[in-house]
Amino acid sequence: MTGNAATQANDFVPAHEPHGRVAVVGSLNMDLVARAPRLPHPGETLAGSSFAQVAGGKGGNQAVAAARLGAHVAMLGCVGTDANGAQLRAGLAAEGIDCAALETSPSAPTGVALIVVDDGSQNAIVIVAGSNGEVSAETIARHETVLAAADVVVCQLETPPDAVYATLATAARLGKTVILNPAPVTGPLPAEWFGLIDYLIPNELEAATLTGLPVESPADAAVAAAALRRAGARNVLVTLGARGVHAALEGADAVLYDAPKVAAVDTTAAGDTFIGGLAAQLAQGEPLDAAIRFAQRAAALSVTRAGAQTSIPRRAELAS
Ligand code: ADP
């Protein structure tokens, strides 16, 4: 090939096409976000300063992250027949996410999160699961072909435990790479779940709740991750905010991946971006080490921007 032809070949490298397949099973919420000088006391009515209605839910956020970061994504979940449901569905479709397995409940309203944020950035949140509570083992069985078509299956804990267990068990039986983000979590996971999980990805608080151990430092995270591996999870990644990710991996020494140094503006959805990015990379066959570093870069970029889904970057922004 002549130098000229080589130059031309490089000039015509096609734009990146997504090729890994990720199925996300999880929640979709409409987030109703009010800002107020402080959080209201019981019985008190406060004047707020602004209001926004934005798409959220850990399942939706992680699906959007995986799609923007390069994967073909299918969403399994449930919305209501109301306007919120239609808006959430349209938002996912606009990201190129396959919604064929996104069901509509005839009776339950779409999930909502009522969020009050005060001037000091403290928040108070009430989540009403609504239609997310209708995702069941039967839902997973109805859409098994969607899981079968995926390389990586991602799940969180904002849908009922039966649905989570069915997702883990079905995906493991089909030989998929299974990621569980145990959020939100109120106690230890059922013992029979661990052997079904390839990547268990809690943040510090979740790692502490899962193990009953304090997790306030990378050293604590190492102890908790080792306990979770002993319980049967193949790989455990404890996300530590600005301190990075503690990785306890099958057949390897534990390692702390430092986070890129950035000026954080809003850390909402950092974890969702990390998980979506990791899933997208693993789905297209990237080695784990590179996948973790890519997901960290994506999450670091997300914390430099305001909002949840609005802060999630696209793959092209991470080209190195
Ligand atoms: P969650 O949002 O679930 O609480 P974390 O806060 O642990 O999760 O963040 C997930 C990942 O996002 C971290 O492991 C890190 O890679 C990245 N991240 C979070 N906060 C920062 C930050 N301030 N600077 C750089 N990266 C960050």
mmCIF file of C-alpha atoms and ligand atoms in Angstrom:
data_model
loop_
_atom_site.group_PDB
_atom_site.id
_atom_site.type_symbol
_atom_site.label_atom_id
_atom_site.label_comp_id
_atom_site.label_asym_id
_atom_site.label_seq_id
_atom_site.Cartn_x
_atom_site.Cartn_y
_atom_site.Cartn_z
ATOM 1 C CA MET A 1 0.000 0.000 0.000
ATOM 2 C CA THR A 2 1.428 3.434 -0.860
ATOM 3 C CA GLY A 3 1.744 6.133 1.764
ATOM 4 C CA ASN A 4 -0.964 8.018 -0.007
ATOM 5 C CA ALA A 5 -3.350 5.063 0.031
ATOM 6 C CA ALA A 6 -2.592 4.505 3.723
ATOM 7 C CA THR A 7 -3.439 8.122 4.458
ATOM 8 C CA GLN A 8 -6.651 7.780 2.538
ATOM 9 C CA ALA A 9 -7.525 4.574 4.340
ATOM 10 C CA ASN A 10 -7.095 6.379 7.660
ATOM 11 C CA ASP A 11 -9.171 9.282 6.423
ATOM 12 C CA PHE A 12 -11.991 6.909 5.697
ATOM 13 C CA VAL A 13 -12.031 4.928 8.920
ATOM 14 C CA PRO A 14 -15.782 4.532 9.452
ATOM 15 C CA ALA A 15 -17.401 6.238 12.435
ATOM 16 C CA HIS A 16 -17.610 3.919 15.436
ATOM 17 C CA GLU A 17 -20.579 1.580 15.191
ATOM 18 C CA PRO A 18 -21.853 0.053 18.421
ATOM 19 C CA HIS A 19 -21.445 -3.681 18.404
ATOM 20 C CA GLY A 20 -21.671 -5.118 21.906
ATOM 21 C CA ARG A 21 -25.154 -5.966 23.152
ATOM 22 C CA VAL A 22 -26.310 -5.036 26.637
ATOM 23 C CA ALA A 23 -29.688 -5.874 28.198
ATOM 24 C CA VAL A 24 -30.648 -3.757 31.203
ATOM 25 C CA VAL A 25 -33.374 -5.029 33.531
ATOM 26 C CA GLY A 26 -34.515 -2.331 35.912
ATOM 27 C CA SER A 27 -36.385 0.721 36.985
ATOM 28 C CA LEU A 28 -37.597 3.756 35.095
ATOM 29 C CA ASN A 29 -38.680 6.779 37.094
ATOM 30 C CA MET A 30 -39.777 10.278 36.321
ATOM 31 C CA ASP A 31 -37.705 12.468 38.666
ATOM 32 C CA LEU A 32 -39.603 15.528 39.916
ATOM 33 C CA VAL A 33 -36.883 17.806 41.261
ATOM 34 C CA ALA A 34 -37.685 20.913 43.317
ATOM 35 C CA ARG A 35 -35.037 23.285 44.673
ATOM 36 C CA ALA A 36 -35.697 25.073 47.948
ATOM 37 C CA PRO A 37 -33.561 27.080 50.401
ATOM 38 C CA ARG A 38 -33.741 24.174 52.862
ATOM 39 C CA LEU A 39 -35.583 20.875 53.283
ATOM 40 C CA PRO A 40 -39.104 21.288 54.732
ATOM 41 C CA HIS A 41 -39.896 20.202 58.302
ATOM 42 C CA PRO A 42 -42.838 17.818 58.888
ATOM 43 C CA GLY A 43 -46.093 19.668 58.216
ATOM 44 C CA GLU A 44 -44.337 22.665 56.697
ATOM 45 C CA THR A 45 -44.967 24.182 53.256
ATOM 46 C CA LEU A 46 -41.970 25.893 51.688
ATOM 47 C CA ALA A 47 -41.644 28.052 48.591
ATOM 48 C CA GLY A 48 -39.248 26.443 46.115
ATOM 49 C CA SER A 49 -37.046 28.285 43.666
ATOM 50 C CA SER A 50 -37.161 25.930 40.653
ATOM 51 C CA PHE A 51 -38.643 22.730 39.341
ATOM 52 C CA ALA A 52 -37.534 20.214 36.718
ATOM 53 C CA GLN A 53 -38.973 16.959 35.473
ATOM 54 C CA VAL A 54 -36.290 14.603 34.173
ATOM 55 C CA ALA A 55 -35.946 10.945 33.248
ATOM 56 C CA GLY A 56 -34.343 8.782 35.931
ATOM 57 C CA GLY A 57 -34.341 5.433 37.682
ATOM 58 C CA LYS A 58 -31.159 3.401 37.981
ATOM 59 C CA GLY A 59 -32.221 1.043 35.190
ATOM 60 C CA GLY A 60 -32.955 3.870 32.772
ATOM 61 C CA ASN A 61 -29.779 5.755 33.660
ATOM 62 C CA GLN A 62 -27.595 2.682 33.180
ATOM 63 C CA ALA A 63 -29.308 1.847 29.873
ATOM 64 C CA VAL A 64 -28.699 5.389 28.613
ATOM 65 C CA ALA A 65 -25.074 5.234 29.757
ATOM 66 C CA ALA A 66 -24.444 1.917 27.992
ATOM 67 C CA ALA A 67 -26.075 3.227 24.797
ATOM 68 C CA ARG A 68 -24.178 6.526 24.746
ATOM 69 C CA LEU A 69 -20.953 4.689 25.520
ATOM 70 C CA GLY A 70 -21.207 2.397 22.538
ATOM 71 C CA ALA A 71 -23.522 -0.587 23.048
ATOM 72 C CA HIS A 72 -26.704 -1.789 21.411
ATOM 73 C CA VAL A 73 -29.036 -1.688 24.427
ATOM 74 C CA ALA A 74 -32.360 -3.393 25.143
ATOM 75 C CA MET A 75 -34.403 -2.282 28.157
ATOM 76 C CA LEU A 76 -36.591 -4.695 30.151
ATOM 77 C CA GLY A 77 -38.925 -2.970 32.569
ATOM 78 C CA CYS A 78 -42.395 -1.561 33.009
ATOM 79 C CA VAL A 79 -43.957 1.907 32.759
ATOM 80 C CA GLY A 80 -47.567 3.010 33.240
ATOM 81 C CA THR A 81 -50.121 4.169 30.662
ATOM 82 C CA ASP A 82 -49.679 7.780 31.821
ATOM 83 C CA ALA A 83 -47.807 10.647 30.187
ATOM 84 C CA ASN A 84 -44.700 9.969 32.308
ATOM 85 C CA GLY A 85 -44.504 6.462 30.887
ATOM 86 C CA ALA A 86 -44.834 7.677 27.311
ATOM 87 C CA GLN A 87 -42.165 10.307 27.899
ATOM 88 C CA LEU A 88 -39.715 7.831 29.446
ATOM 89 C CA ARG A 89 -40.260 5.360 26.613
ATOM 90 C CA ALA A 90 -39.723 8.080 24.007
ATOM 91 C CA GLY A 91 -36.567 9.232 25.774
ATOM 92 C CA LEU A 92 -35.048 5.744 25.666
ATOM 93 C CA ALA A 93 -36.042 5.302 22.020
ATOM 94 C CA ALA A 94 -34.359 8.613 21.192
ATOM 95 C CA GLU A 95 -31.122 7.138 22.562
ATOM 96 C CA GLY A 96 -31.499 4.201 20.179
ATOM 97 C CA ILE A 97 -32.494 1.824 22.990
ATOM 98 C CA ASP A 98 -34.666 -1.132 21.996
ATOM 99 C CA CYS A 99 -37.906 -0.883 24.005
ATOM 100 C CA ALA A 100 -39.650 -4.007 22.639
ATOM 101 C CA ALA A 101 -39.337 -5.619 26.110
ATOM 102 C CA LEU A 102 -40.434 -2.485 27.970
ATOM 103 C CA GLU A 103 -43.937 -3.380 29.149
ATOM 104 C CA THR A 104 -46.834 -1.065 30.034
ATOM 105 C CA SER A 105 -48.881 -1.776 33.159
ATOM 106 C CA PRO A 106 -52.616 -1.243 32.620
ATOM 107 C CA SER A 107 -53.083 -0.289 36.276
ATOM 108 C CA ALA A 108 -49.920 0.966 38.021
ATOM 109 C CA PRO A 109 -48.637 4.502 37.468
ATOM 110 C CA THR A 110 -45.138 5.051 36.146
ATOM 111 C CA GLY A 111 -42.526 5.169 38.909
ATOM 112 C CA VAL A 112 -41.722 8.609 40.278
ATOM 113 C CA ALA A 113 -39.012 10.078 42.488
ATOM 114 C CA LEU A 114 -39.949 13.228 44.416
ATOM 115 C CA ILE A 115 -36.677 15.016 45.072
ATOM 116 C CA VAL A 116 -36.103 18.178 47.107
ATOM 117 C CA VAL A 117 -32.619 19.699 46.889
ATOM 118 C CA ASP A 118 -31.606 22.489 49.275
ATOM 119 C CA ASP A 119 -29.089 25.307 48.817
ATOM 120 C CA GLY A 120 -26.415 23.209 50.502
ATOM 121 C CA SER A 121 -27.013 20.394 47.938
ATOM 122 C CA GLN A 122 -28.529 18.116 50.590
ATOM 123 C CA ASN A 123 -31.522 16.224 49.301
ATOM 124 C CA ALA A 124 -34.568 14.320 50.489
ATOM 125 C CA ILE A 125 -36.087 11.766 48.146
ATOM 126 C CA VAL A 126 -39.285 9.718 48.114
ATOM 127 C CA ILE A 127 -39.508 7.030 45.431
ATOM 128 C CA VAL A 128 -42.847 5.479 44.517
ATOM 129 C CA ALA A 129 -42.030 2.322 42.558
ATOM 130 C CA GLY A 130 -45.398 2.175 40.767
ATOM 131 C CA SER A 131 -45.074 0.128 37.582
ATOM 132 C CA ASN A 132 -41.464 -0.833 38.447
ATOM 133 C CA GLY A 133 -43.045 -3.033 41.125
ATOM 134 C CA GLU A 134 -44.812 -5.033 38.405
ATOM 135 C CA VAL A 135 -41.601 -6.353 36.877
ATOM 136 C CA SER A 136 -41.667 -10.030 37.860
ATOM 137 C CA ALA A 137 -40.120 -13.407 37.125
ATOM 138 C CA GLU A 138 -42.848 -13.798 34.474
ATOM 139 C CA THR A 139 -41.719 -10.547 32.810
ATOM 140 C CA ILE A 140 -38.215 -11.957 32.543
ATOM 141 C CA ALA A 141 -39.520 -15.271 31.172
ATOM 142 C CA ARG A 142 -41.615 -13.443 28.528
ATOM 143 C CA HIS A 143 -38.507 -11.650 27.282
ATOM 144 C CA GLU A 144 -35.910 -14.375 27.611
ATOM 145 C CA THR A 145 -35.012 -13.952 23.921
ATOM 146 C CA VAL A 146 -33.867 -10.411 24.700
ATOM 147 C CA LEU A 147 -31.514 -11.682 27.384
ATOM 148 C CA ALA A 148 -30.390 -14.454 25.013
ATOM 149 C CA ALA A 149 -29.430 -11.859 22.390
ATOM 150 C CA ALA A 150 -27.295 -9.871 24.851
ATOM 151 C CA ASP A 151 -23.618 -10.260 25.670
ATOM 152 C CA VAL A 152 -23.942 -8.555 29.057
ATOM 153 C CA VAL A 153 -26.980 -8.394 31.352
ATOM 154 C CA VAL A 154 -27.203 -5.584 33.930
ATOM 155 C CA CYS A 155 -29.595 -5.416 36.875
ATOM 156 C CA GLN A 156 -30.090 -3.295 40.020
ATOM 157 C CA LEU A 157 -32.422 -3.578 43.026
ATOM 158 C CA GLU A 158 -35.172 -1.083 42.147
ATOM 159 C CA THR A 159 -37.364 -3.904 40.835
ATOM 160 C CA PRO A 160 -38.803 -6.711 43.043
ATOM 161 C CA PRO A 161 -36.358 -9.381 44.309
ATOM 162 C CA ASP A 162 -38.141 -12.147 42.367
ATOM 163 C CA ALA A 163 -37.479 -10.278 39.139
ATOM 164 C CA VAL A 164 -33.840 -9.700 40.073
ATOM 165 C CA TYR A 165 -33.331 -13.361 40.931
ATOM 166 C CA ALA A 166 -35.020 -14.447 37.682
ATOM 167 C CA THR A 167 -32.768 -12.076 35.740
ATOM 168 C CA LEU A 168 -29.597 -13.364 37.392
ATOM 169 C CA ALA A 169 -30.604 -17.019 37.066
ATOM 170 C CA THR A 170 -31.757 -16.732 33.444
ATOM 171 C CA ALA A 171 -28.741 -14.732 32.328
ATOM 172 C CA ALA A 172 -26.339 -17.112 34.084
ATOM 173 C CA ARG A 173 -28.059 -20.146 32.535
ATOM 174 C CA LEU A 174 -27.716 -18.512 29.109
ATOM 175 C CA GLY A 175 -24.005 -17.985 29.729
ATOM 176 C CA LYS A 176 -24.178 -14.192 29.744
ATOM 177 C CA THR A 177 -21.875 -11.859 31.625
ATOM 178 C CA VAL A 178 -23.989 -10.807 34.615
ATOM 179 C CA ILE A 179 -23.567 -7.449 36.380
ATOM 180 C CA LEU A 180 -25.485 -6.670 39.571
ATOM 181 C CA ASN A 181 -25.432 -3.151 40.976
ATOM 182 C CA PRO A 182 -26.897 -3.802 44.455
ATOM 183 C CA ALA A 183 -28.656 -0.452 44.773
ATOM 184 C CA PRO A 184 -30.569 0.492 46.775
ATOM 185 C CA VAL A 185 -29.822 -2.197 49.350
ATOM 186 C CA THR A 186 -31.121 -2.732 52.865
ATOM 187 C CA GLY A 187 -29.196 -5.829 53.996
ATOM 188 C CA PRO A 188 -27.241 -8.869 52.831
ATOM 189 C CA LEU A 189 -28.099 -10.475 49.477
ATOM 190 C CA PRO A 190 -29.692 -13.942 49.427
ATOM 191 C CA ALA A 191 -26.866 -16.509 49.465
ATOM 192 C CA GLU A 192 -28.090 -18.218 46.279
ATOM 193 C CA TRP A 193 -27.627 -15.035 44.245
ATOM 194 C CA PHE A 194 -23.849 -14.812 44.572
ATOM 195 C CA GLY A 195 -22.905 -17.715 42.326
ATOM 196 C CA LEU A 196 -24.962 -16.165 39.508
ATOM 197 C CA ILE A 197 -23.071 -12.848 39.510
ATOM 198 C CA ASP A 198 -19.959 -12.162 37.429
ATOM 199 C CA TYR A 199 -19.537 -8.531 38.574
ATOM 200 C CA LEU A 200 -21.011 -7.273 41.827
ATOM 201 C CA ILE A 201 -20.633 -3.469 41.836
ATOM 202 C CA PRO A 202 -21.630 -1.690 45.081
ATOM 203 C CA ASN A 203 -20.580 1.793 46.178
ATOM 204 C CA GLU A 204 -19.082 2.275 49.662
ATOM 205 C CA LEU A 205 -22.419 2.503 51.472
ATOM 206 C CA GLU A 206 -23.829 -0.489 49.653
ATOM 207 C CA ALA A 207 -20.694 -2.559 50.334
ATOM 208 C CA ALA A 208 -21.068 -1.707 54.032
ATOM 209 C CA THR A 209 -24.747 -2.671 54.073
ATOM 210 C CA LEU A 210 -24.112 -5.922 52.201
ATOM 211 C CA THR A 211 -21.352 -7.044 54.561
ATOM 212 C CA GLY A 212 -22.165 -5.337 57.858
ATOM 213 C CA LEU A 213 -18.569 -4.010 57.818
ATOM 214 C CA PRO A 214 -17.554 -0.340 57.898
ATOM 215 C CA VAL A 215 -16.449 0.874 54.439
ATOM 216 C CA GLU A 216 -14.885 4.294 54.795
ATOM 217 C CA SER A 217 -11.504 3.835 53.128
ATOM 218 C CA PRO A 218 -9.959 1.859 50.271
ATOM 219 C CA ALA A 219 -8.532 -0.527 52.903
ATOM 220 C CA ASP A 220 -12.047 -1.111 54.296
ATOM 221 C CA ALA A 221 -13.308 -1.651 50.746
ATOM 222 C CA ALA A 222 -10.678 -4.352 50.249
ATOM 223 C CA VAL A 223 -11.910 -6.210 53.342
ATOM 224 C CA ALA A 224 -15.565 -5.921 52.299
ATOM 225 C CA ALA A 225 -14.819 -6.953 48.700
ATOM 226 C CA ALA A 226 -12.910 -9.999 49.897
ATOM 227 C CA ALA A 227 -15.897 -10.967 52.064
ATOM 228 C CA LEU A 228 -18.248 -10.627 49.088
ATOM 229 C CA ARG A 229 -15.917 -12.778 46.973
ATOM 230 C CA ARG A 230 -15.872 -15.410 49.721
ATOM 231 C CA ALA A 231 -19.681 -15.329 49.620
ATOM 232 C CA GLY A 232 -19.426 -16.377 45.970
ATOM 233 C CA ALA A 233 -19.344 -13.297 43.720
ATOM 234 C CA ARG A 234 -16.703 -13.901 41.031
ATOM 235 C CA ASN A 235 -15.572 -10.284 40.769
ATOM 236 C CA VAL A 236 -16.327 -7.376 43.078
ATOM 237 C CA LEU A 237 -15.816 -3.722 42.161
ATOM 238 C CA VAL A 238 -16.401 -1.300 45.029
ATOM 239 C CA THR A 239 -16.770 2.240 43.682
ATOM 240 C CA LEU A 240 -15.222 4.820 45.989
ATOM 241 C CA GLY A 241 -16.239 8.146 44.439
ATOM 242 C CA ALA A 242 -13.220 10.395 43.849
ATOM 243 C CA ARG A 243 -10.990 7.679 45.342
ATOM 244 C CA GLY A 244 -11.666 5.358 42.414
ATOM 245 C CA VAL A 245 -12.588 1.681 42.330
ATOM 246 C CA HIS A 246 -11.360 -1.226 44.435
ATOM 247 C CA ALA A 247 -11.301 -4.309 42.208
ATOM 248 C CA ALA A 248 -11.245 -7.785 43.730
ATOM 249 C CA LEU A 249 -11.050 -10.038 40.692
ATOM 250 C CA GLU A 250 -11.061 -13.769 40.110
ATOM 251 C CA GLY A 251 -7.537 -15.118 39.773
ATOM 252 C CA ALA A 252 -5.812 -11.762 40.301
ATOM 253 C CA ASP A 253 -4.436 -9.612 43.094
ATOM 254 C CA ALA A 254 -6.820 -6.945 44.380
ATOM 255 C CA VAL A 255 -6.097 -3.532 42.911
ATOM 256 C CA LEU A 256 -7.194 0.056 43.468
ATOM 257 C CA TYR A 257 -7.910 1.928 40.248
ATOM 258 C CA ASP A 258 -7.381 5.629 40.991
ATOM 259 C CA ALA A 259 -10.077 7.945 39.624
ATOM 260 C CA PRO A 260 -9.046 10.609 37.130
ATOM 261 C CA LYS A 261 -8.693 13.984 38.898
ATOM 262 C CA VAL A 262 -11.486 16.314 37.853
ATOM 263 C CA ALA A 263 -13.342 19.312 39.259
ATOM 264 C CA ALA A 264 -16.572 17.693 40.408
ATOM 265 C CA VAL A 265 -19.757 19.709 39.917
ATOM 266 C CA ASP A 266 -22.474 17.083 40.499
ATOM 267 C CA THR A 267 -21.810 13.404 41.224
ATOM 268 C CA THR A 268 -25.382 12.276 40.475
ATOM 269 C CA ALA A 269 -25.323 9.236 38.173
ATOM 270 C CA ALA A 270 -21.534 8.727 38.481
ATOM 271 C CA GLY A 271 -22.141 5.129 39.494
ATOM 272 C CA ASP A 272 -24.712 4.604 36.731
ATOM 273 C CA THR A 273 -22.254 5.986 34.164
ATOM 274 C CA PHE A 274 -19.501 3.699 35.456
ATOM 275 C CA ILE A 275 -21.739 0.643 35.237
ATOM 276 C CA GLY A 276 -23.145 1.495 31.796
ATOM 277 C CA GLY A 277 -19.651 2.178 30.477
ATOM 278 C CA LEU A 278 -18.248 -1.030 31.920
ATOM 279 C CA ALA A 279 -21.135 -3.060 30.479
ATOM 280 C CA ALA A 280 -20.700 -1.499 27.026
ATOM 281 C CA GLN A 281 -16.970 -2.250 27.015
ATOM 282 C CA LEU A 282 -17.302 -5.823 28.270
ATOM 283 C CA ALA A 283 -20.074 -6.446 25.715
ATOM 284 C CA GLN A 284 -17.755 -5.592 22.869
ATOM 285 C CA GLY A 285 -15.036 -7.849 24.214
ATOM 286 C CA GLU A 286 -12.661 -5.300 25.729
ATOM 287 C CA PRO A 287 -10.296 -6.679 28.399
ATOM 288 C CA LEU A 288 -11.478 -5.984 31.932
ATOM 289 C CA ASP A 289 -8.593 -3.663 32.800
ATOM 290 C CA ALA A 290 -9.283 -1.413 29.797
ATOM 291 C CA ALA A 291 -13.034 -1.599 30.437
ATOM 292 C CA ILE A 292 -12.613 -0.395 34.038
ATOM 293 C CA ARG A 293 -10.377 2.503 32.973
ATOM 294 C CA PHE A 294 -12.794 3.536 30.217
ATOM 295 C CA ALA A 295 -15.761 3.408 32.623
ATOM 296 C CA GLN A 296 -13.797 5.526 35.115
ATOM 297 C CA ARG A 297 -13.040 8.140 32.466
ATOM 298 C CA ALA A 298 -16.699 8.244 31.510
ATOM 299 C CA ALA A 299 -17.808 8.566 35.148
ATOM 300 C CA ALA A 300 -15.224 11.274 35.833
ATOM 301 C CA LEU A 301 -16.494 13.282 32.875
ATOM 302 C CA SER A 302 -20.072 12.860 34.125
ATOM 303 C CA VAL A 303 -19.253 14.435 37.501
ATOM 304 C CA THR A 304 -17.999 17.585 35.784
ATOM 305 C CA ARG A 305 -21.558 18.223 34.550
ATOM 306 C CA ALA A 306 -24.881 18.869 36.246
ATOM 307 C CA GLY A 307 -27.786 16.442 36.312
ATOM 308 C CA ALA A 308 -28.274 12.693 35.997
ATOM 309 C CA GLN A 309 -28.868 11.551 32.407
ATOM 310 C CA THR A 310 -27.850 14.992 31.112
ATOM 311 C CA SER A 311 -24.349 14.420 32.527
ATOM 312 C CA ILE A 312 -23.711 11.031 30.899
ATOM 313 C CA PRO A 313 -21.113 11.414 28.115
ATOM 314 C CA ARG A 314 -21.056 9.893 24.655
ATOM 315 C CA ARG A 315 -18.327 7.568 23.479
ATOM 316 C CA ALA A 316 -16.928 10.111 21.016
ATOM 317 C CA GLU A 317 -16.157 12.459 23.921
ATOM 318 C CA LEU A 318 -13.852 9.829 25.425
ATOM 319 C CA ALA A 319 -11.725 9.133 22.373
ATOM 320 C CA SER A 320 -8.145 9.233 23.592
HETATM 321 P P1 ADP B 1 -22.400 6.165 43.208
HETATM 322 O O1 ADP B 1 -22.788 7.251 42.244
HETATM 323 O O2 ADP B 1 -23.101 4.865 42.954
HETATM 324 O O3 ADP B 1 -22.406 6.573 44.661
HETATM 325 P P2 ADP B 1 -19.506 6.568 43.227
HETATM 326 O O4 ADP B 1 -19.723 7.905 43.862
HETATM 327 O O5 ADP B 1 -18.633 5.611 43.945
HETATM 328 O O6 ADP B 1 -20.857 5.826 42.848
HETATM 329 O O7 ADP B 1 -18.868 6.854 41.785
HETATM 330 C C1 ADP B 1 -18.722 5.850 40.821
HETATM 331 C C2 ADP B 1 -17.417 6.062 40.069
HETATM 332 O O8 ADP B 1 -17.465 7.343 39.408
HETATM 333 C C3 ADP B 1 -16.183 6.126 40.938
HETATM 334 O O9 ADP B 1 -15.644 4.846 41.197
HETATM 335 C C4 ADP B 1 -15.251 6.969 40.080
HETATM 336 O O10 ADP B 1 -14.646 6.179 39.074
HETATM 337 C C5 ADP B 1 -16.212 7.952 39.442
HETATM 338 N N1 ADP B 1 -16.279 9.191 40.253
HETATM 339 C C6 ADP B 1 -17.209 9.517 41.188
HETATM 340 N N2 ADP B 1 -16.943 10.709 41.766
HETATM 341 C C7 ADP B 1 -15.801 11.148 41.177
HETATM 342 C C8 ADP B 1 -14.981 12.322 41.309
HETATM 343 N N3 ADP B 1 -15.283 13.289 42.173
HETATM 344 N N4 ADP B 1 -13.876 12.428 40.518
HETATM 345 C C9 ADP B 1 -13.574 11.473 39.616
HETATM 346 N N5 ADP B 1 -14.290 10.351 39.436
HETATM 347 C C10 ADP B 1 -15.388 10.177 40.204
#
